[in-house]
mmCIF file of C-alpha atoms in Angstrom:
data_model
loop_
_atom_site.group_PDB
_atom_site.id
_atom_site.type_symbol
_atom_site.label_atom_id
_atom_site.label_comp_id
_atom_site.label_asym_id
_atom_site.label_seq_id
_atom_site.Cartn_x
_atom_site.Cartn_y
_atom_site.Cartn_z
ATOM 1 C CA MET A 38 17.683 90.168 143.271
ATOM 2 C CA SER A 39 15.190 87.904 145.419
ATOM 3 C CA ARG A 40 16.088 84.941 147.733
ATOM 4 C CA ASN A 41 13.404 82.956 145.998
ATOM 5 C CA LYS A 42 14.373 84.138 142.078
ATOM 6 C CA VAL A 43 18.332 83.196 143.153
ATOM 7 C CA TYR A 44 16.253 79.432 144.430
ATOM 8 C CA LEU A 45 14.571 79.171 141.178
ATOM 9 C CA SER A 46 18.080 80.501 138.876
ATOM 10 C CA LEU A 47 19.364 77.847 140.693
ATOM 11 C CA LEU A 48 16.857 75.369 140.390
ATOM 12 C CA VAL A 49 16.573 75.413 136.588
ATOM 13 C CA ALA A 50 20.457 75.906 136.297
ATOM 14 C CA SER A 51 20.878 72.443 138.470
ATOM 15 C CA ILE A 52 17.836 71.065 136.156
ATOM 16 C CA LEU A 53 19.900 71.725 133.036
ATOM 17 C CA ALA A 54 22.821 70.855 133.488
ATOM 18 C CA ILE A 55 20.937 67.018 134.792
ATOM 19 C CA ILE A 56 19.603 67.241 131.270
ATOM 20 C CA PHE A 57 23.226 67.835 129.478
ATOM 21 C CA TYR A 58 24.732 64.948 131.378
ATOM 22 C CA VAL A 59 22.089 62.205 131.017
ATOM 23 C CA SER A 60 22.114 63.555 127.422
ATOM 24 C CA TYR A 61 25.807 63.618 126.631
ATOM 25 C CA GLY A 62 25.632 59.776 128.334
ATOM 26 C CA MET A 63 22.881 59.278 126.121
ATOM 27 C CA LEU A 64 24.767 60.421 122.438
ATOM 28 C CA ASN A 65 27.989 58.498 124.137
ATOM 29 C CA ILE A 66 26.417 54.601 124.641
ATOM 30 C CA GLY A 67 28.627 52.529 122.726
ATOM 31 C CA LYS A 68 30.980 54.779 122.178
ATOM 32 C CA GLU A 69 33.839 54.028 123.893
ATOM 33 C CA ASN A 70 37.412 53.350 122.487
ATOM 34 C CA LYS A 71 37.945 50.471 121.085
ATOM 35 C CA SER A 72 40.745 47.576 121.995
ATOM 36 C CA TYR A 73 42.796 46.219 119.739
ATOM 37 C CA THR A 74 45.175 42.906 119.422
ATOM 38 C CA VAL A 75 47.933 42.561 117.662
ATOM 39 C CA SER A 76 50.925 39.752 117.633
ATOM 40 C CA VAL A 77 53.966 39.966 116.088
ATOM 41 C CA ILE A 78 56.164 37.678 114.241
ATOM 42 C CA VAL A 79 59.117 37.050 113.940
ATOM 43 C CA GLU A 80 61.640 34.319 113.941
ATOM 44 C CA ASP A 81 63.166 33.498 117.019
ATOM 45 C CA SER A 82 62.004 35.598 118.743
ATOM 46 C CA SER A 83 63.219 34.995 121.981
ATOM 47 C CA SER A 84 67.041 36.112 120.262
ATOM 48 C CA ASP A 85 68.010 39.532 121.738
ATOM 49 C CA ARG A 86 68.465 40.554 118.592
ATOM 50 C CA TRP A 87 64.892 41.473 118.748
ATOM 51 C CA ASN A 88 65.318 43.434 121.658
ATOM 52 C CA ALA A 89 65.448 47.087 120.332
ATOM 53 C CA PHE A 90 62.702 46.332 118.374
ATOM 54 C CA LYS A 91 59.717 45.421 120.769
ATOM 55 C CA GLU A 92 61.631 48.175 122.725
ATOM 56 C CA GLY A 93 60.062 50.232 119.838
ATOM 57 C CA LEU A 94 57.218 48.580 119.548
ATOM 58 C CA SER A 95 56.236 48.800 123.078
ATOM 59 C CA GLN A 96 56.963 52.471 122.464
ATOM 60 C CA GLY A 97 55.178 52.993 119.133
ATOM 61 C CA ALA A 98 51.443 50.891 121.175
ATOM 62 C CA ASP A 99 51.824 53.353 124.426
ATOM 63 C CA GLY A 100 48.994 55.298 125.138
ATOM 64 C CA SER A 101 47.136 52.841 122.409
ATOM 65 C CA ASN A 102 43.967 50.241 123.158
ATOM 66 C CA VAL A 103 46.211 47.473 121.880
ATOM 67 C CA TYR A 104 47.048 45.002 123.109
ATOM 68 C CA LEU A 105 50.676 43.984 122.361
ATOM 69 C CA ASN A 106 51.794 39.817 121.550
ATOM 70 C CA LEU A 107 54.892 39.127 120.984
ATOM 71 C CA VAL A 108 54.635 35.322 119.607
ATOM 72 C CA SER A 109 57.096 32.658 120.979
ATOM 73 C CA THR A 110 58.965 31.105 117.761
ATOM 74 C CA ALA A 111 61.786 29.240 116.835
ATOM 75 C CA LYS A 112 63.567 29.290 113.592
ATOM 76 C CA PHE A 113 61.417 28.329 111.063
ATOM 77 C CA SER A 114 61.598 25.360 109.344
ATOM 78 C CA SER A 115 59.028 25.834 106.679
ATOM 79 C CA LEU A 116 57.148 28.919 104.169
ATOM 80 C CA GLU A 117 53.582 26.279 105.218
ATOM 81 C CA GLU A 118 55.345 25.971 109.319
ATOM 82 C CA GLU A 119 55.219 30.538 109.137
ATOM 83 C CA CYS A 120 51.228 30.773 108.003
ATOM 84 C CA SER A 121 50.151 28.277 109.901
ATOM 85 C CA ILE A 122 51.616 30.466 113.096
ATOM 86 C CA VAL A 123 49.913 33.317 111.311
ATOM 87 C CA ARG A 124 47.073 31.178 110.731
ATOM 88 C CA ARG A 125 46.252 30.104 114.133
ATOM 89 C CA GLU A 126 46.540 33.909 115.570
ATOM 90 C CA LEU A 127 44.249 35.526 113.225
ATOM 91 C CA ASP A 128 41.775 32.269 114.417
ATOM 92 C CA ASN A 129 42.797 33.225 118.037
ATOM 93 C CA GLY A 130 41.522 37.050 117.314
ATOM 94 C CA ALA A 131 44.219 39.070 115.955
ATOM 95 C CA ASP A 132 43.189 42.307 114.625
ATOM 96 C CA GLY A 133 46.315 42.304 112.642
ATOM 97 C CA VAL A 134 50.202 40.959 112.549
ATOM 98 C CA ILE A 135 53.611 42.676 112.699
ATOM 99 C CA VAL A 136 55.385 39.868 110.635
ATOM 100 C CA GLU A 137 59.246 38.897 109.175
ATOM 101 C CA ALA A 138 58.615 37.329 106.269
ATOM 102 C CA ALA A 139 61.551 34.212 106.560
ATOM 103 C CA PHE A 140 60.515 33.355 102.663
ATOM 104 C CA SER A 141 60.422 35.341 100.454
ATOM 105 C CA GLU A 142 60.873 33.056 97.028
ATOM 106 C CA ASP A 143 57.424 31.930 95.676
ATOM 107 C CA SER A 144 55.214 33.194 99.097
ATOM 108 C CA ASP A 145 52.832 35.700 97.606
ATOM 109 C CA ARG A 146 50.643 33.605 97.087
ATOM 110 C CA LYS A 147 50.571 31.504 99.978
ATOM 111 C CA PHE A 148 51.190 34.919 102.752
ATOM 112 C CA TYR A 149 47.745 36.301 101.204
ATOM 113 C CA GLU A 150 45.193 33.489 101.345
ATOM 114 C CA THR A 151 46.960 33.162 105.253
ATOM 115 C CA VAL A 152 46.191 36.918 105.488
ATOM 116 C CA SER A 153 43.949 38.680 103.266
ATOM 117 C CA GLU A 154 42.092 39.376 105.615
ATOM 118 C CA LYS A 155 43.484 41.754 108.194
ATOM 119 C CA PRO A 156 45.504 44.493 108.539
ATOM 120 C CA VAL A 157 49.483 43.577 107.879
ATOM 121 C CA ILE A 158 52.629 44.831 108.593
ATOM 122 C CA LEU A 159 55.760 43.367 106.970
ATOM 123 C CA VAL A 160 59.260 44.036 108.387
ATOM 124 C CA GLU A 161 62.797 43.291 108.227
ATOM 125 C CA ASN A 162 62.074 41.147 105.241
ATOM 126 C CA ASP A 163 60.269 41.372 102.275
ATOM 127 C CA MET A 164 57.923 39.606 99.695
ATOM 128 C CA GLU A 165 57.841 39.613 95.719
ATOM 129 C CA SER A 166 54.687 41.318 95.380
ATOM 130 C CA GLU A 167 56.013 44.614 97.127
ATOM 131 C CA ALA A 168 52.563 45.897 96.098
ATOM 132 C CA LEU A 169 50.231 44.783 98.339
ATOM 133 C CA TYR A 170 51.468 44.736 102.207
ATOM 134 C CA SER A 171 53.048 47.847 103.456
ATOM 135 C CA THR A 172 56.431 47.321 104.970
ATOM 136 C CA VAL A 173 58.902 48.625 107.961
ATOM 137 C CA MET A 174 62.855 48.019 107.056
ATOM 138 C CA PRO A 175 66.655 49.330 105.957
ATOM 139 C CA ASP A 176 67.581 49.659 102.269
ATOM 140 C CA HIS A 177 69.452 46.511 102.502
ATOM 141 C CA PHE A 178 71.716 46.557 98.915
ATOM 142 C CA GLY A 179 72.654 49.894 100.768
ATOM 143 C CA MET A 180 73.700 48.193 104.102
ATOM 144 C CA GLY A 181 75.800 45.748 101.700
ATOM 145 C CA LYS A 182 77.704 48.432 100.307
ATOM 146 C CA ALA A 183 78.123 50.225 104.006
ATOM 147 C CA ALA A 184 79.311 47.066 104.259
ATOM 148 C CA ALA A 185 81.872 47.220 101.805
ATOM 149 C CA GLU A 186 82.636 50.505 102.154
ATOM 150 C CA ALA A 187 83.973 49.633 105.833
ATOM 151 C CA VAL A 188 86.062 47.397 104.655
ATOM 152 C CA VAL A 189 87.758 49.921 101.942
ATOM 153 C CA GLU A 190 88.078 52.347 105.026
ATOM 154 C CA GLY A 191 89.650 49.833 107.483
ATOM 155 C CA GLU A 192 92.279 48.041 105.202
ATOM 156 C CA LYS A 193 93.231 52.018 104.724
ATOM 157 C CA GLY A 194 94.773 51.098 101.194
ATOM 158 C CA LYS A 195 96.035 47.395 101.720
ATOM 159 C CA LEU A 196 93.323 45.667 100.072
ATOM 160 C CA ALA A 197 95.283 44.729 96.825
ATOM 161 C CA GLY A 198 96.011 41.021 96.695
ATOM 162 C CA ALA A 199 93.185 40.447 99.855
ATOM 163 C CA ARG A 200 91.559 37.781 100.253
ATOM 164 C CA ILE A 201 87.833 37.712 101.391
ATOM 165 C CA GLY A 202 85.426 35.096 102.540
ATOM 166 C CA ILE A 203 81.863 36.552 102.498
ATOM 167 C CA ILE A 204 78.784 34.465 104.970
ATOM 168 C CA GLY A 205 75.810 35.838 102.682
ATOM 169 C CA GLY A 206 73.125 33.996 104.763
ATOM 170 C CA ASN A 207 70.074 32.803 103.564
ATOM 171 C CA GLN A 208 69.449 33.398 100.110
ATOM 172 C CA LYS A 209 65.747 32.418 100.163
ATOM 173 C CA LYS A 210 65.415 36.612 101.607
ATOM 174 C CA PHE A 211 65.476 39.005 99.462
ATOM 175 C CA SER A 212 67.221 41.062 102.169
ATOM 176 C CA MET A 213 70.444 38.933 102.715
ATOM 177 C CA GLN A 214 70.654 38.916 98.588
ATOM 178 C CA GLN A 215 70.239 42.843 98.401
ATOM 179 C CA ARG A 216 72.244 42.172 100.661
ATOM 180 C CA GLU A 217 75.711 40.096 99.309
ATOM 181 C CA LYS A 218 74.724 42.667 96.040
ATOM 182 C CA GLY A 219 75.284 45.051 97.638
ATOM 183 C CA PHE A 220 78.303 44.261 99.232
ATOM 184 C CA LYS A 221 79.482 42.713 96.317
ATOM 185 C CA ASP A 222 79.517 46.118 94.195
ATOM 186 C CA GLY A 223 80.868 48.266 96.988
ATOM 187 C CA ILE A 224 84.264 45.689 96.870
ATOM 188 C CA LEU A 225 84.605 46.118 93.044
ATOM 189 C CA GLY A 226 87.442 47.731 92.016
ATOM 190 C CA THR A 227 89.438 47.196 95.248
ATOM 191 C CA ASP A 228 91.580 43.951 93.527
ATOM 192 C CA SER A 229 90.637 41.938 96.575
ATOM 193 C CA VAL A 230 89.544 38.625 95.910
ATOM 194 C CA ILE A 231 86.606 36.737 96.772
ATOM 195 C CA VAL A 232 87.810 33.416 97.788
ATOM 196 C CA TRP A 233 84.333 31.365 98.565
ATOM 197 C CA ASN A 234 80.695 32.616 99.722
ATOM 198 C CA ILE A 235 78.503 30.024 101.791
ATOM 199 C CA LEU A 236 75.102 31.703 100.682
ATOM 200 C CA THR A 237 72.931 28.918 103.151
ATOM 201 C CA ASP A 238 70.925 29.024 105.797
ATOM 202 C CA THR A 239 71.878 29.544 109.224
ATOM 203 C CA SER A 240 71.726 25.705 109.832
ATOM 204 C CA ARG A 241 74.739 24.875 107.610
ATOM 205 C CA CYS A 242 76.444 27.507 108.247
ATOM 206 C CA ARG A 243 78.912 26.957 111.074
ATOM 207 C CA GLU A 244 80.345 23.931 109.425
ATOM 208 C CA LEU A 245 80.439 25.447 105.730
ATOM 209 C CA LEU A 246 82.638 28.402 107.805
ATOM 210 C CA ARG A 247 85.169 25.842 109.073
ATOM 211 C CA GLU A 248 85.179 23.503 106.050
ATOM 212 C CA TYR A 249 86.403 26.587 103.964
ATOM 213 C CA MET A 250 88.414 28.384 106.411
ATOM 214 C CA GLU A 251 90.736 25.649 107.221
ATOM 215 C CA ALA A 252 90.785 24.680 102.790
ATOM 216 C CA GLU A 253 90.791 28.310 102.060
ATOM 217 C CA PRO A 254 91.756 30.976 104.915
ATOM 218 C CA VAL A 255 90.997 33.800 104.463
ATOM 219 C CA ASP A 256 92.383 38.217 105.366
ATOM 220 C CA ILE A 257 88.870 39.560 105.753
ATOM 221 C CA LEU A 258 85.785 37.394 107.077
ATOM 222 C CA VAL A 259 82.485 39.791 106.043
ATOM 223 C CA SER A 260 79.776 38.529 107.724
ATOM 224 C CA LEU A 261 76.135 39.994 106.264
ATOM 225 C CA SER A 262 73.143 39.061 108.627
ATOM 226 C CA ASN A 263 73.512 39.461 112.943
ATOM 227 C CA ASP A 264 72.920 35.343 113.123
ATOM 228 C CA THR A 265 75.347 34.571 110.979
ATOM 229 C CA THR A 266 77.932 36.971 112.623
ATOM 230 C CA GLU A 267 77.616 35.440 115.836
ATOM 231 C CA LEU A 268 79.061 32.378 114.210
ATOM 232 C CA CYS A 269 81.923 33.999 112.881
ATOM 233 C CA ILE A 270 82.465 35.308 116.528
ATOM 234 C CA ASP A 271 82.585 31.448 117.614
ATOM 235 C CA TYR A 272 84.431 30.403 115.507
ATOM 236 C CA LEU A 273 87.488 33.328 115.851
ATOM 237 C CA LEU A 274 86.906 32.476 119.868
ATOM 238 C CA ASP A 275 87.571 29.378 118.667
ATOM 239 C CA HIS A 276 89.982 29.226 116.600
ATOM 240 C CA GLN A 277 92.378 32.495 118.534
ATOM 241 C CA ASP A 278 95.279 31.925 116.427
ATOM 242 C CA THR A 279 93.344 32.831 113.201
ATOM 243 C CA ASP A 280 94.438 35.991 111.381
ATOM 244 C CA CYS A 281 91.774 37.076 110.333
ATOM 245 C CA ARG A 282 90.015 40.545 109.591
ATOM 246 C CA LEU A 283 86.134 40.239 111.088
ATOM 247 C CA TYR A 284 83.527 42.762 109.044
ATOM 248 C CA SER A 285 80.222 42.497 109.914
ATOM 249 C CA GLU A 286 76.838 43.421 110.441
ATOM 250 C CA GLY A 287 74.857 42.702 113.379
ATOM 251 C CA CYS A 288 72.572 44.348 116.491
ATOM 252 C CA SER A 289 72.460 42.245 119.650
ATOM 253 C CA GLU A 290 74.353 42.483 122.833
ATOM 254 C CA LYS A 291 76.597 39.732 121.538
ATOM 255 C CA THR A 292 77.927 41.812 118.526
ATOM 256 C CA VAL A 293 77.758 45.040 120.573
ATOM 257 C CA TYR A 294 80.108 43.730 122.601
ATOM 258 C CA TYR A 295 82.854 42.268 120.806
ATOM 259 C CA LEU A 296 82.713 45.184 118.496
ATOM 260 C CA ASP A 297 83.728 47.210 121.866
ATOM 261 C CA LYS A 298 86.331 44.662 122.184
ATOM 262 C CA GLY A 299 87.737 44.893 119.166
ATOM 263 C CA MET A 300 87.109 41.177 117.650
ATOM 264 C CA ILE A 301 84.423 42.981 114.850
ATOM 265 C CA GLN A 302 86.261 45.751 112.949
ATOM 266 C CA ALA A 303 83.390 47.787 111.564
ATOM 267 C CA LEU A 304 79.718 46.547 112.419
ATOM 268 C CA ILE A 305 76.687 47.915 110.427
ATOM 269 C CA VAL A 306 73.774 48.202 112.125
ATOM 270 C CA PRO A 307 69.668 49.204 110.839
ATOM 271 C CA ASN A 308 67.370 51.219 113.411
ATOM 272 C CA GLU A 309 65.483 48.417 114.615
ATOM 273 C CA TYR A 310 63.788 50.338 117.962
ATOM 274 C CA TYR A 311 62.520 52.682 114.594
ATOM 275 C CA MET A 312 61.505 49.914 112.781
ATOM 276 C CA GLY A 313 58.758 48.617 116.007
ATOM 277 C CA TYR A 314 57.997 51.787 116.779
ATOM 278 C CA GLN A 315 57.193 52.757 113.288
ATOM 279 C CA SER A 316 55.529 49.097 111.987
ATOM 280 C CA MET A 317 53.107 49.931 115.494
ATOM 281 C CA LYS A 318 52.497 52.911 114.336
ATOM 282 C CA LEU A 319 51.687 52.207 111.086
ATOM 283 C CA MET A 320 49.470 49.515 112.464
ATOM 284 C CA LEU A 321 47.577 51.644 114.741
ATOM 285 C CA GLN A 322 47.061 54.261 111.797
ATOM 286 C CA LYS A 323 45.049 50.806 109.324
ATOM 287 C CA LEU A 324 43.375 50.124 112.810
ATOM 288 C CA GLU A 325 42.250 52.793 114.036
ATOM 289 C CA GLN A 326 41.767 54.757 110.589
ATOM 290 C CA TYR A 327 40.542 51.596 108.539
ATOM 291 C CA SER A 328 43.294 52.943 106.403
ATOM 292 C CA THR A 329 43.939 50.069 103.196
ATOM 293 C CA GLU A 330 46.957 52.331 101.853
ATOM 294 C CA ILE A 331 50.833 50.304 101.088
ATOM 295 C CA LYS A 332 53.063 52.125 102.807
ATOM 296 C CA ASN A 333 56.605 51.314 102.541
ATOM 297 C CA ILE A 334 58.905 52.994 105.665
ATOM 298 C CA GLU A 335 63.142 52.521 105.451
ATOM 299 C CA VAL A 336 64.439 52.490 108.592
ATOM 300 C CA ASP A 337 67.813 54.110 109.234
ATOM 301 C CA PHE A 338 71.300 52.098 109.783
ATOM 302 C CA LEU A 339 74.755 52.952 110.895
ATOM 303 C CA SER A 340 78.164 51.925 110.382
ATOM 304 C CA VAL A 341 80.268 51.372 113.486
ATOM 305 C CA THR A 342 83.543 50.871 115.040
ATOM 306 C CA LYS A 343 84.668 50.718 117.625
ATOM 307 C CA ASP A 344 85.952 54.450 118.493
ATOM 308 C CA THR A 345 83.090 55.691 116.982
ATOM 309 C CA MET A 346 79.705 52.974 119.575
ATOM 310 C CA TYR A 347 79.655 55.568 122.484
ATOM 311 C CA ASP A 348 79.331 58.997 120.624
ATOM 312 C CA GLU A 349 75.662 59.853 121.233
ATOM 313 C CA ASN A 350 73.854 60.319 118.174
ATOM 314 C CA ILE A 351 75.370 56.301 117.706
ATOM 315 C CA GLY A 352 74.488 55.350 121.398
ATOM 316 C CA LYS A 353 70.705 55.624 121.026
ATOM 317 C CA ILE A 354 70.458 52.794 118.126
ATOM 318 C CA LEU A 355 73.510 50.674 119.589
ATOM 319 C CA PHE A 356 71.356 51.004 123.461
ATOM 320 C CA PRO A 357 67.971 52.091 123.026
ATOM 321 C CA THR A 358 66.608 50.769 125.928
ATOM 322 C CA VAL A 359 68.799 53.420 127.928
ATOM 323 C CA ARG A 360 66.550 56.705 126.051
#
């Protein structure tokens, strides 16, 4: 091939490359990946009980065009207060919200009016109408039943006549109602006696626990939420002469620490890391694929004792930040 033909071939190739590059750029104008803001609203967000959940959220959002806004909150005093925070986040530009419903009963209409135009994922606790929102949470009835099974296993056939006190927590949440039902179902037939059952929010539990333990001491304390478990720990630390075994639900550093110290006989631990991860992935599906499908994802939980807490598979749930 002559030198002129070589030059001509190179020139034609260069022109074609330039045309392709310009055409590609014109076709992709306005097709930049869209970014999203997702607000996460859970009760008492600074509590370390949410650490694993937050880690899961971050991992679920990794590599995506999502700004994750973890909203600072305290205890919610009412449904109206929680809805006002959700409304504020949406008005400030959030494209979707991941929410712990702090109040289950009579909340659907008010909540739907607040969030109806944006994607919503419910975590930890549900509302009355399951068909309205996608959910990511554990089997709460199963967790309550697992707590009963832990008591049966831990007491080794010594339950006949044993006196049990239950701290069933905030019954305004379906999750707590289901945990209480699960425990009562699981403890049937053991010949133990449920002496009292505290069914109120955390603000009243501390006082009632002290009053009930003074009036009618029990052999076994069963706590069905992380917050009430921490209250039970505080009580037992203040009354170290109390001959009482504690079985409970929890996922905070405090509950895990006192499991290791032997104060807690068994701890029912939901997989909060996976709950955070799955809720973020589900939200991305709704935002990026414009999906309106209602999905309900059930995360697992474990029953953990001091002897099993450092097993490899259990450690991945108890200590998610060391993955």
